[in-house]
Coordinates of C-alpha atoms in Angstrom, one line a residue:
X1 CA -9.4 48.0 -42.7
X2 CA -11.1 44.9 -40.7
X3 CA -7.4 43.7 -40.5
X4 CA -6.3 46.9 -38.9
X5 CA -8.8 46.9 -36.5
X6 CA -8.0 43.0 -35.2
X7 CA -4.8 44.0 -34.8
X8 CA -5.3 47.0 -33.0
X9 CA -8.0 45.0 -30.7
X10 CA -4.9 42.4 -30.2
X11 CA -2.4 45.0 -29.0
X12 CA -5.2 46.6 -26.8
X13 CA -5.4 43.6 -24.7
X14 CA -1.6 42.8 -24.6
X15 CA -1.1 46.3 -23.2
X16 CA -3.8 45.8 -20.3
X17 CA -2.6 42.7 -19.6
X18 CA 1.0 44.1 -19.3
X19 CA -0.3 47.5 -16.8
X20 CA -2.8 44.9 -14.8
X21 CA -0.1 42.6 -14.1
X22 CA 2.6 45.4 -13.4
X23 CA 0.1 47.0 -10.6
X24 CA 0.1 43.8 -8.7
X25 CA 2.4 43.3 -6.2
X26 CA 4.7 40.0 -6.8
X27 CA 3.9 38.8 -3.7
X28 CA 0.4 38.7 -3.6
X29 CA 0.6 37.3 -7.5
X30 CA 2.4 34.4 -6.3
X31 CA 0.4 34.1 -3.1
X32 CA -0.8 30.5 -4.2
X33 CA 2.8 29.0 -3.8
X34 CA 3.3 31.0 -0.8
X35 CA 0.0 28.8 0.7
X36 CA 2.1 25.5 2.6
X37 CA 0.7 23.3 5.6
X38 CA 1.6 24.4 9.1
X39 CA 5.1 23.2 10.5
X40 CA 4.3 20.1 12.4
X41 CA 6.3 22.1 14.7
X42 CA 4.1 24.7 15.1
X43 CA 1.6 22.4 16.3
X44 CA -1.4 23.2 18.7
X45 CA 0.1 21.6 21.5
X46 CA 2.9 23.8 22.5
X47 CA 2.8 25.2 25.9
X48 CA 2.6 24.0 29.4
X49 CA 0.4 21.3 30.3
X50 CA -1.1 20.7 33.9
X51 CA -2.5 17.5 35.4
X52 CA -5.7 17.8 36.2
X53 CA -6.9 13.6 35.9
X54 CA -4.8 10.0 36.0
X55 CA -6.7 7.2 35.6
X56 CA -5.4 3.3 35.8
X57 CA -5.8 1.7 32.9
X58 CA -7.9 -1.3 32.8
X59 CA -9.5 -0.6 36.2
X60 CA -10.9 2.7 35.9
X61 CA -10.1 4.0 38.9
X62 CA -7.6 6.5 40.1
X63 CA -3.9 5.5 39.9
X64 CA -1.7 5.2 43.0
X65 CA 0.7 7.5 44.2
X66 CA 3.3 6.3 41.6
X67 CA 1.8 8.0 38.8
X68 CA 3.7 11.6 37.2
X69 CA 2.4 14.8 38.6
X70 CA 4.7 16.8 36.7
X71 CA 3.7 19.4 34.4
X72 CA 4.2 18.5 30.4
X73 CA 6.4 20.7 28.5
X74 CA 5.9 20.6 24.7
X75 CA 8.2 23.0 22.6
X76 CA 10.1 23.1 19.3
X77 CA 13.4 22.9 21.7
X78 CA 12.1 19.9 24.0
X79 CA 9.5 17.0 25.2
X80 CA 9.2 16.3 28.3
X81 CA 7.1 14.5 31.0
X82 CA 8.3 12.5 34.1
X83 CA 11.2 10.4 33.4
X84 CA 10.8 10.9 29.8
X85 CA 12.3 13.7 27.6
X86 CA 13.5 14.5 24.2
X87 CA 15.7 17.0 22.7
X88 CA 14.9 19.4 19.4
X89 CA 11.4 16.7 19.1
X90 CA 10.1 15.9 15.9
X91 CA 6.5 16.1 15.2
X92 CA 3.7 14.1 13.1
X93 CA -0.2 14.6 12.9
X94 CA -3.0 12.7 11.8
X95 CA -6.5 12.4 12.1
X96 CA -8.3 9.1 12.6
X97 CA -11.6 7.5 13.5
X98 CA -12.0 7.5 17.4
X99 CA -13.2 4.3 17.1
X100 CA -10.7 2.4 15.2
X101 CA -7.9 4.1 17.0
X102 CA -8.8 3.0 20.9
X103 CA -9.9 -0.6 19.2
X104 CA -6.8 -1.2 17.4
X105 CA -4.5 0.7 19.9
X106 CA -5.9 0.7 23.5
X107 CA -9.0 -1.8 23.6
X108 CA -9.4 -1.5 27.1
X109 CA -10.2 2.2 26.7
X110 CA -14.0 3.4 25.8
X111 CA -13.3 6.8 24.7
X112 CA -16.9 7.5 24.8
X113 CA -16.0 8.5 28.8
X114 CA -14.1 11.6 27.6
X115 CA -15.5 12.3 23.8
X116 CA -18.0 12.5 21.5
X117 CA -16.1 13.3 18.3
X118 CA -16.2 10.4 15.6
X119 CA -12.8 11.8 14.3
X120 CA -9.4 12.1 16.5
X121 CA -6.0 14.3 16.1
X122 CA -2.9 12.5 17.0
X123 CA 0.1 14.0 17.5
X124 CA 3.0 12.4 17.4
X125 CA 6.2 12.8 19.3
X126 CA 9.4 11.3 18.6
X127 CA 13.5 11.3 18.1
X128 CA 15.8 10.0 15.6
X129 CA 16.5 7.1 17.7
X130 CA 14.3 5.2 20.1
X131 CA 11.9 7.0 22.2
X132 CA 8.4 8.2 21.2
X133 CA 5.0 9.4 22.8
X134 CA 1.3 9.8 21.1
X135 CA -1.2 12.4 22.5
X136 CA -4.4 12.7 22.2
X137 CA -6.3 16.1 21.0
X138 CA -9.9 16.0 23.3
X139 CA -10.1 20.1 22.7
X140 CA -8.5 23.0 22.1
X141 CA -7.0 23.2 25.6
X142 CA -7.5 19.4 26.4
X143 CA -5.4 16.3 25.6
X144 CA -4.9 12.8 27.0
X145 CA -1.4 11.0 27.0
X146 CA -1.5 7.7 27.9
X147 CA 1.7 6.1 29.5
X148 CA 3.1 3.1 31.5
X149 CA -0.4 1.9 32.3
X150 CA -2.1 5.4 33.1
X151 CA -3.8 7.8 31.6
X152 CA -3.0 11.5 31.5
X153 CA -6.0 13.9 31.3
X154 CA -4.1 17.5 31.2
X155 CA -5.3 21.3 30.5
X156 CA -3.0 23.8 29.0
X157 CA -2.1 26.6 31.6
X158 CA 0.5 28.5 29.0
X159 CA 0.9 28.5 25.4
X160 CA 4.6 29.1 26.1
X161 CA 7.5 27.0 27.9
X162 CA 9.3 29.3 29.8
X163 CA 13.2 29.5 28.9
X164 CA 14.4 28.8 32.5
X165 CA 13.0 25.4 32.0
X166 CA 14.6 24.7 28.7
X167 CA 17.8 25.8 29.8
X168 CA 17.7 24.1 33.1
X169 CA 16.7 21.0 31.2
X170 CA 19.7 21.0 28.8
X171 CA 21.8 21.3 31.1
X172 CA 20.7 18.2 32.8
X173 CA 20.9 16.2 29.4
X174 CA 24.2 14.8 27.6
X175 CA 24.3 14.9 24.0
X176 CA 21.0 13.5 23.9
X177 CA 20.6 13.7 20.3
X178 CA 24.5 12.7 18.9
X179 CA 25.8 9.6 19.6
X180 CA 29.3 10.5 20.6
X181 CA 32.4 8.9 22.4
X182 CA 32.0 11.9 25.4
X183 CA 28.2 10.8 26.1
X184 CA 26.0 8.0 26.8
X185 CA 24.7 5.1 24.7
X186 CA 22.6 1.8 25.2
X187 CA 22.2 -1.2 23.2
X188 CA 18.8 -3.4 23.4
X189 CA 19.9 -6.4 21.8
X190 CA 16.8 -9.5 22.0
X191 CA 18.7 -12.9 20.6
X192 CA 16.8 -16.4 19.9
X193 CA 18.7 -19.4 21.4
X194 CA 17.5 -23.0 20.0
X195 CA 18.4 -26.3 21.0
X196 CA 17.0 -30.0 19.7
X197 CA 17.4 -33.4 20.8
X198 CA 16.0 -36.4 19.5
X199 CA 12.2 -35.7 19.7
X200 CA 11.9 -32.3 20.3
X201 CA 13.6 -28.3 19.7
X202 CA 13.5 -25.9 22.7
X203 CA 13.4 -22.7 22.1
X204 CA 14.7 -19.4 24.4
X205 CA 14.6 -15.7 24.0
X206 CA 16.7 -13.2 26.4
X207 CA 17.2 -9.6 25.8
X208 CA 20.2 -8.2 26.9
X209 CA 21.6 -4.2 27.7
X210 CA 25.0 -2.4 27.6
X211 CA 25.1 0.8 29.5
X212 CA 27.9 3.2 28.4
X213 CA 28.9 6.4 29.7
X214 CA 31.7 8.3 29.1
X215 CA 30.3 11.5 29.5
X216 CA 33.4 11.6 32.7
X217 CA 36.0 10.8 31.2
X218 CA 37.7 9.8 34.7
X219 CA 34.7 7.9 35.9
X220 CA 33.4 5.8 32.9
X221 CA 30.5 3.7 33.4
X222 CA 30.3 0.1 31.3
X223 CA 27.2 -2.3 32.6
X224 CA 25.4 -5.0 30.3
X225 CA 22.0 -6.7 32.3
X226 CA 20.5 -9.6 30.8
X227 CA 16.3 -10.1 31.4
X228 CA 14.5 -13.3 30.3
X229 CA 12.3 -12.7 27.4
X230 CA 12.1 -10.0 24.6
X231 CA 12.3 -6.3 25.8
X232 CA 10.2 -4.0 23.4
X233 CA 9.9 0.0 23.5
X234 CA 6.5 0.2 22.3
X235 CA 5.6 3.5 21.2
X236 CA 4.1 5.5 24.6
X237 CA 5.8 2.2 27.0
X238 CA 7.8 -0.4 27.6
X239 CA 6.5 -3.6 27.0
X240 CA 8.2 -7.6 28.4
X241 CA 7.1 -10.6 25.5
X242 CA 7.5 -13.5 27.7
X243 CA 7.4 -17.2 25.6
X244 CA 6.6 -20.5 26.6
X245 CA 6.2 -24.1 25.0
X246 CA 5.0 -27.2 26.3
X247 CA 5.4 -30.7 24.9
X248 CA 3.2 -33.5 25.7
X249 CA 4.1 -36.6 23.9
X250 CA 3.5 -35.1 19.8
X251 CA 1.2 -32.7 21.4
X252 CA 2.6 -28.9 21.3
X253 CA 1.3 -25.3 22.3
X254 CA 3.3 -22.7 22.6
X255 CA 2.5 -18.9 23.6
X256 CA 3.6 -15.6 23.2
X257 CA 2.0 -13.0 25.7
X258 CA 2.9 -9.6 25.9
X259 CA 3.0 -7.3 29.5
X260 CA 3.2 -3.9 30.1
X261 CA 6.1 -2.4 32.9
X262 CA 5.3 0.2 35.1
X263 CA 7.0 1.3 37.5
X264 CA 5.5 -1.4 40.3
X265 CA 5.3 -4.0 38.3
X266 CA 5.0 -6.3 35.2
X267 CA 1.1 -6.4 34.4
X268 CA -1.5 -5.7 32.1
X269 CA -0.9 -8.7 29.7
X270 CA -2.3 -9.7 26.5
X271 CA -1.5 -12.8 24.4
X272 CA -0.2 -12.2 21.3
X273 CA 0.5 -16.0 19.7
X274 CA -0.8 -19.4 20.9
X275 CA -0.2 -22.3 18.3
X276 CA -0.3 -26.2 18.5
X277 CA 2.5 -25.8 16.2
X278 CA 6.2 -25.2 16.8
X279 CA 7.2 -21.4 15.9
X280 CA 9.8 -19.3 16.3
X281 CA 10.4 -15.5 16.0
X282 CA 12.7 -14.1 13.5
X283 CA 11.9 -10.4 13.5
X284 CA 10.3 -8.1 16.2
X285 CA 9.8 -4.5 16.8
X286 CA 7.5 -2.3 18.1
X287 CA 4.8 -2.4 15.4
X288 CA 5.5 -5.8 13.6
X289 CA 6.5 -9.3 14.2
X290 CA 7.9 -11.8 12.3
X291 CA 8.0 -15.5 12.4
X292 CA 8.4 -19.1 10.8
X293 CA 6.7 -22.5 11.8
X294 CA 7.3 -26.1 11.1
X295 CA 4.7 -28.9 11.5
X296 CA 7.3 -31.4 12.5
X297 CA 10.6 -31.3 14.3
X298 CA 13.5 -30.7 13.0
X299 CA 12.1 -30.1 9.6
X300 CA 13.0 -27.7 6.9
X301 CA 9.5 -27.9 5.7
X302 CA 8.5 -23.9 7.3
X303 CA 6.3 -21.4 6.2
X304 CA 6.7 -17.7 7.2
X305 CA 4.4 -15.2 8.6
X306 CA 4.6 -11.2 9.0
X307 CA 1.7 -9.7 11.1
X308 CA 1.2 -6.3 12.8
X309 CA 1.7 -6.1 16.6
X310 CA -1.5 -4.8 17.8
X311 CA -2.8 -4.3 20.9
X312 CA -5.4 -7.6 20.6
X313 CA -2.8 -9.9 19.2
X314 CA -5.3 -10.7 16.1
X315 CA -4.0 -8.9 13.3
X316 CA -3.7 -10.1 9.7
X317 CA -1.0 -11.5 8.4
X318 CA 0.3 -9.1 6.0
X319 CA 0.3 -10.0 2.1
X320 CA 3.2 -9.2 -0.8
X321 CA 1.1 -5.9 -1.3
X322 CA 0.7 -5.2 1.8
X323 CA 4.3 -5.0 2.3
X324 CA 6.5 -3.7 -0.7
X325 CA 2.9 -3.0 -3.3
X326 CA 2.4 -3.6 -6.8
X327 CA 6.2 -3.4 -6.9
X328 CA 6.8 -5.9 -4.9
X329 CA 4.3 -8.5 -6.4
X330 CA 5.9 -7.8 -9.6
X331 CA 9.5 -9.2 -7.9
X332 CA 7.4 -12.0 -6.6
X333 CA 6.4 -13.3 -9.5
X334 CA 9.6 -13.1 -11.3
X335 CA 11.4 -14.8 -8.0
X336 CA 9.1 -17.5 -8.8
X337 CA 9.0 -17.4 -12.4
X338 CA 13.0 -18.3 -12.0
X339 CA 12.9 -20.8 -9.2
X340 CA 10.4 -23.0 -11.3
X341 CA 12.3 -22.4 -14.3
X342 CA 15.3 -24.4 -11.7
X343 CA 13.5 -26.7 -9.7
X344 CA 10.1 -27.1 -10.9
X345 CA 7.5 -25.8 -8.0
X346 CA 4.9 -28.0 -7.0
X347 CA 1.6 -26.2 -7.7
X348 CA -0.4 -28.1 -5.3
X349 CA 1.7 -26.8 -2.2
X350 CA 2.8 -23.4 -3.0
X351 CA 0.6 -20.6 -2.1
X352 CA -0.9 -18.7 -4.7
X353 CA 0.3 -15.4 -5.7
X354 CA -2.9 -13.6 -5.7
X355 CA -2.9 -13.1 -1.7
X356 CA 0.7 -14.4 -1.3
X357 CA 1.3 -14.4 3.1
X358 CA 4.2 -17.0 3.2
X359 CA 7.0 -13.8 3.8
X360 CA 9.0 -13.5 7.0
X361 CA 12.0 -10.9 7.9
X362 CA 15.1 -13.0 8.6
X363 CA 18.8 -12.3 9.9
X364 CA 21.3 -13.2 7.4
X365 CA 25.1 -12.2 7.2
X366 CA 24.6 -8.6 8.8
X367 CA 20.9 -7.8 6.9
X368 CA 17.6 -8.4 7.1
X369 CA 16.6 -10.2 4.2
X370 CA 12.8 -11.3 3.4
X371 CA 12.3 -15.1 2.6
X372 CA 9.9 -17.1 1.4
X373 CA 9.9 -21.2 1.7
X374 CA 9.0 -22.9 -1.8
X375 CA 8.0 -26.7 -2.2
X376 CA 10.0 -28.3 -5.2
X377 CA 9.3 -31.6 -6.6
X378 CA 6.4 -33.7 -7.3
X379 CA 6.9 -37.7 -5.9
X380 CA 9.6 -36.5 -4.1
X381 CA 8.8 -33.3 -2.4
X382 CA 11.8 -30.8 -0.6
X383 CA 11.5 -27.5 0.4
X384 CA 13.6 -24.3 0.0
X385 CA 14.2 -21.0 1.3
X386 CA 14.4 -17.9 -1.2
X387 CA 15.5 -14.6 -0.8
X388 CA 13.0 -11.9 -2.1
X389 CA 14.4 -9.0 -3.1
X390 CA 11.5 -6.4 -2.0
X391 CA 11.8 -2.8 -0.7
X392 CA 9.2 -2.4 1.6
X393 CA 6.9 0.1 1.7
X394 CA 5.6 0.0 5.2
X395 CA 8.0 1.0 8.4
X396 CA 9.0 -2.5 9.0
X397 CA 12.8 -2.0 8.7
X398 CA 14.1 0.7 10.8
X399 CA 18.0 0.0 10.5
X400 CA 19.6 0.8 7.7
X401 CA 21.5 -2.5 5.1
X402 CA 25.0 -2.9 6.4
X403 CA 28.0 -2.4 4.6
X404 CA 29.9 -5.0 6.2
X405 CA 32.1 -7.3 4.1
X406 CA 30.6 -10.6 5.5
X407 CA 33.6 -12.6 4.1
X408 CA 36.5 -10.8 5.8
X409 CA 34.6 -10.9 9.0
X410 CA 34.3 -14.9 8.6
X411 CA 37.7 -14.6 8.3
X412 CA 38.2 -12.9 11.3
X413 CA 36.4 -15.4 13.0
X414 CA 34.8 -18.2 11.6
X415 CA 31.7 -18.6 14.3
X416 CA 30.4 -14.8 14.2
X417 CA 26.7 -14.9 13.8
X418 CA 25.9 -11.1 13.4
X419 CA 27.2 -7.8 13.2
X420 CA 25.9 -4.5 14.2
X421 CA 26.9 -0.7 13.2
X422 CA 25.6 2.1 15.8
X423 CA 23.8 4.3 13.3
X424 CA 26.8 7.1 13.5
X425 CA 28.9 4.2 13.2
X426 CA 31.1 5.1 16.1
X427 CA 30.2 1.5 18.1
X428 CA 29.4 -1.8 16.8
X429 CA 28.2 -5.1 18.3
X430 CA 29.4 -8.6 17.7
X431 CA 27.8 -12.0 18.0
X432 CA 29.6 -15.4 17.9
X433 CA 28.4 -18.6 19.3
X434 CA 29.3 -18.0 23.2
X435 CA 29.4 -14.4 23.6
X436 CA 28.5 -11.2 22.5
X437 CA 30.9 -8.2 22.3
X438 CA 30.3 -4.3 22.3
X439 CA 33.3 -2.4 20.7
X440 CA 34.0 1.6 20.0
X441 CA 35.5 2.4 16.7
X442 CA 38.4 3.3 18.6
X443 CA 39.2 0.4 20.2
X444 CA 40.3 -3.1 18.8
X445 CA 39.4 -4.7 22.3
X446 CA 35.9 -5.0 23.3
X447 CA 34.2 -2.8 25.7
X448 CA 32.2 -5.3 27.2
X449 CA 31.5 -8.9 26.6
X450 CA 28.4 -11.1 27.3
X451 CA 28.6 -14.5 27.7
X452 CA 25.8 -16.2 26.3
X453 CA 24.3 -20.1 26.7
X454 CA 25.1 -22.8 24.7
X455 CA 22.5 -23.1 21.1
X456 CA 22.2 -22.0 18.1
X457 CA 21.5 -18.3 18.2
X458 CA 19.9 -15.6 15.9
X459 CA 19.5 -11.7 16.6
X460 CA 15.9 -10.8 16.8
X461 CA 16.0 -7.2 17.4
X462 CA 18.3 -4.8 17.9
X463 CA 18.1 -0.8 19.4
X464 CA 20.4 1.7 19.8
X465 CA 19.6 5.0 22.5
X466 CA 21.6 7.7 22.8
X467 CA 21.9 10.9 25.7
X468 CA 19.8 10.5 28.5
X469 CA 17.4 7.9 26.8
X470 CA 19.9 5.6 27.9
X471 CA 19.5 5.8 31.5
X472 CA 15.2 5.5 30.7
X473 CA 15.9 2.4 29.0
X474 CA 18.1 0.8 31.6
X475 CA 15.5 2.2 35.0
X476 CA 12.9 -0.4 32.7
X477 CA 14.8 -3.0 31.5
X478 CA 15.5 -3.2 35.1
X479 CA 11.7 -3.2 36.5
X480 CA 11.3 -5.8 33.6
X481 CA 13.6 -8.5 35.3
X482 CA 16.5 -7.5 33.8
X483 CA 19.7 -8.2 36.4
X484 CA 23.2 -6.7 36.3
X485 CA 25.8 -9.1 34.7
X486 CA 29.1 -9.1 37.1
X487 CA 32.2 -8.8 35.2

């Protein structure tokens, strides 16, 4: 009898659990999965945005009569606000302390003058390829975007762009988000030329530009500038990195100083490197920089260095972790492991492991490849580069590892340097020891060739723009220095 009744009591609650479960409606009984994050295109800031305060930068007074009056249109369709615009915009968001934000990003900003919040939201807008703006949340209906030296205090006036202004807009743009024969492209390409005598090295860094438009297909537009220095997108600007070196005897001191363009001038500088020893760059972009240094001339004895390009020019320098994790210590120890198993490291002179910082990005055959510089030997010490075979964790490498059969191209010609891929791989660039080429996939003759100055040369940085972008990126490498090179 007691065994009736448990089983009774059992088929009891299997049959309420089968009625209470029918009665619900699938919909709500899944509602936890159908619970997801707001689209970061959905994001607060769509509308219509009005100027209502520009500030200089720096000086805290209004800006001059150069400064964007436009209104800010933010949509899932489009960005844009002055000279600057984006197609189908992708979105990010993040919230940060006020503080470390202005410190790190805009230290001549007290954002005590327009908030009291100890947390910010930053909104991020970007494309694929090259441009992108920050903006910052104050309220609801308040936000501050900060841009070629000024900053933008604007109120929402409509939580809507209208259409006509879309549509108008499109039509203005070419195929601003494909790269495509029938359109417009530019290529930012920054190149370190080095020459050495007898007592010292000299080092130079120009940026050049090719323009191309074939949008019209009667009327096609090929132009390549050259400016002295390195030309950087940074994100919300443009930014010049100017280097200079100075010998005196076996004295040394060389500087790197970074200034922002506007659309008067070159200004707002900050130094970013200033060493008694001899450096050069091998890697730069718009949040990191890379670079090597040698305390005599002409010697293979380097060590590299990998820091963050922040707006005080005193970050860290970035460690194995940092960079590729617990991953990438792990490959550092068995790079190591193998080299001393060959050539017997010297303990005394290699940096230890624990806090390893002697990494650098360097161009090699087509790639970026990170190195580190060993010291082998014991009476007789010699040094050697080594290849570490890390994937990186942070956003250090934008361009993607080249296919490129490095051997057939040496065959090709025997004093190419580098080789470039657009990233739809309809153009490519080529450098050689006096010039350097842009081609279409289409063509076996060169669209335009630079001729560059006698050295040794390596490819710092390299950018590809597509659509209208193109023409933003040529209006300030121009107001940056850069001149037009005459075919």
């Amino acid at each position: 009898m007691k065994r009736f009744k448990i089983i009774f009591l059992i088929l009891t609650i299997l049959t309420s659990v089968v009625l209470i479960t029918s009665c619900i409606n699938p919909e709500e009984n899944d509602i936890k999965s159908s619970i997801i994050a707001p689209e970061p295109n959905n994001v607060m800031l769509e509308g219509t945005w009005k100027v209502i305060d520009v500030i200089l930068n720096g000086d805290n007074t209004e800006a001059n009569n150069n400064r964007t009056t436009e209104d800010l249109y933010i949509s899932k369709k489009m960005f844009k606000f002055g000279n600057k615009s984006i197609l189908s915009p992708n979105f990010t968001t993040k919230y940060i302390s006020t503080d470390k934000f202005f410190n790190v990003n805009y230290p001549t900003i007290d954002p005590k003058s327009f908030t009291v919040n100890e947390y910010v939201e930053i909104v991020t807008i970007s494309e694929s390829e090259g441009f992108t703006q920050e903006i910052i949340k104050i309220e609801e209906n308040k936000i501050l975007l900060i841009a070629d030296g000024y900053l933008y205090f604007l109120e929402r006036i409509s939580d809507k762009v209208d259409d006509s202004i879309y549509l108008k807009y499109k039509e203005d743009n070419i195929k601003s988000n494909i790269e495509a024969y029938n359109g417009k492209i530019g290529l930012s390409v920054s190149i370190i030329n080095k020459q050495e005598d007898d007592y010292n090295s000299y080092r130079d860094y120009n940026s050049y530009y090719f323009y191309y438009d074939n949008y019209k297909k009667k009327n096609i537009i090929m132009e390549a500038y050259k400016e002295p220095g390195i030309f950087l997108a940074n994100k919300n600007d443009f930014n010049v990195l100017s280097f200079s070196e100075v010998w005196d005897g076996e004295n040394y001191e060389g500087t790197l100083v970074r200034k922002l363009v506007t659309d008067d001038e070159v200004s707002l500088s900050n130094e970013l490197l200033n060493s008694e020893i001899p450096f050069e760059l091998t890697f730069i972009s718009d949040k990191y920089i890379s670079y090597s240094s040698s305390e005599t001339i002409n010697s293979s004895n380097k060590y590299y260095r990998i820091r963050e390009l922040n707006g005080n020019g005193d970050s860290k320098y970035l460690n194995i972790q940092d960079i590729a994790g617990n991953e990438g210590l792990k490959i550092l120890n068995e790079t190591l492991s193998k080299q001393n198993e060959k050539d017997s490291l010297n303990k005394k002179y290699n940096y230890s492991v624990d806090d390893y910082i002697n990494i650098g990005l360097v161009r090699e055959n087509g790639n970026w490849e990170f190195k580190t510089s060993l010291v082998l030997g014991e009476e007789e010490l010699k040094y050697k580069d080594v290849n570490i075979n890390i994937v990186p964790k942070i956003d250090i490498i934008k361009t993607k590892a080249s296919d490129i059969k490095w051997s057939e191209e040496k065959k090709k010609n025997e004093n190419i340097i580098d080789m470039v891929y657009s990233p739809e791989k309809n153009f490519y660039m080529k450098l050689d020891n006096t010039n350097l080429h842009l081609y279409s996939i289409i063509k076996n003759e060169p669209l335009a060739t630079i001729r560059l100055p006698e050295g040794n040369k390596s490819l710092i940085k390299i950018e590809w723009i597509v659509g209208n972008n193109a023409d933003l990126w040529k209006d300030y490498f121009i107001k940056a220095g850069g001149e037009k090179i005459q075919n």
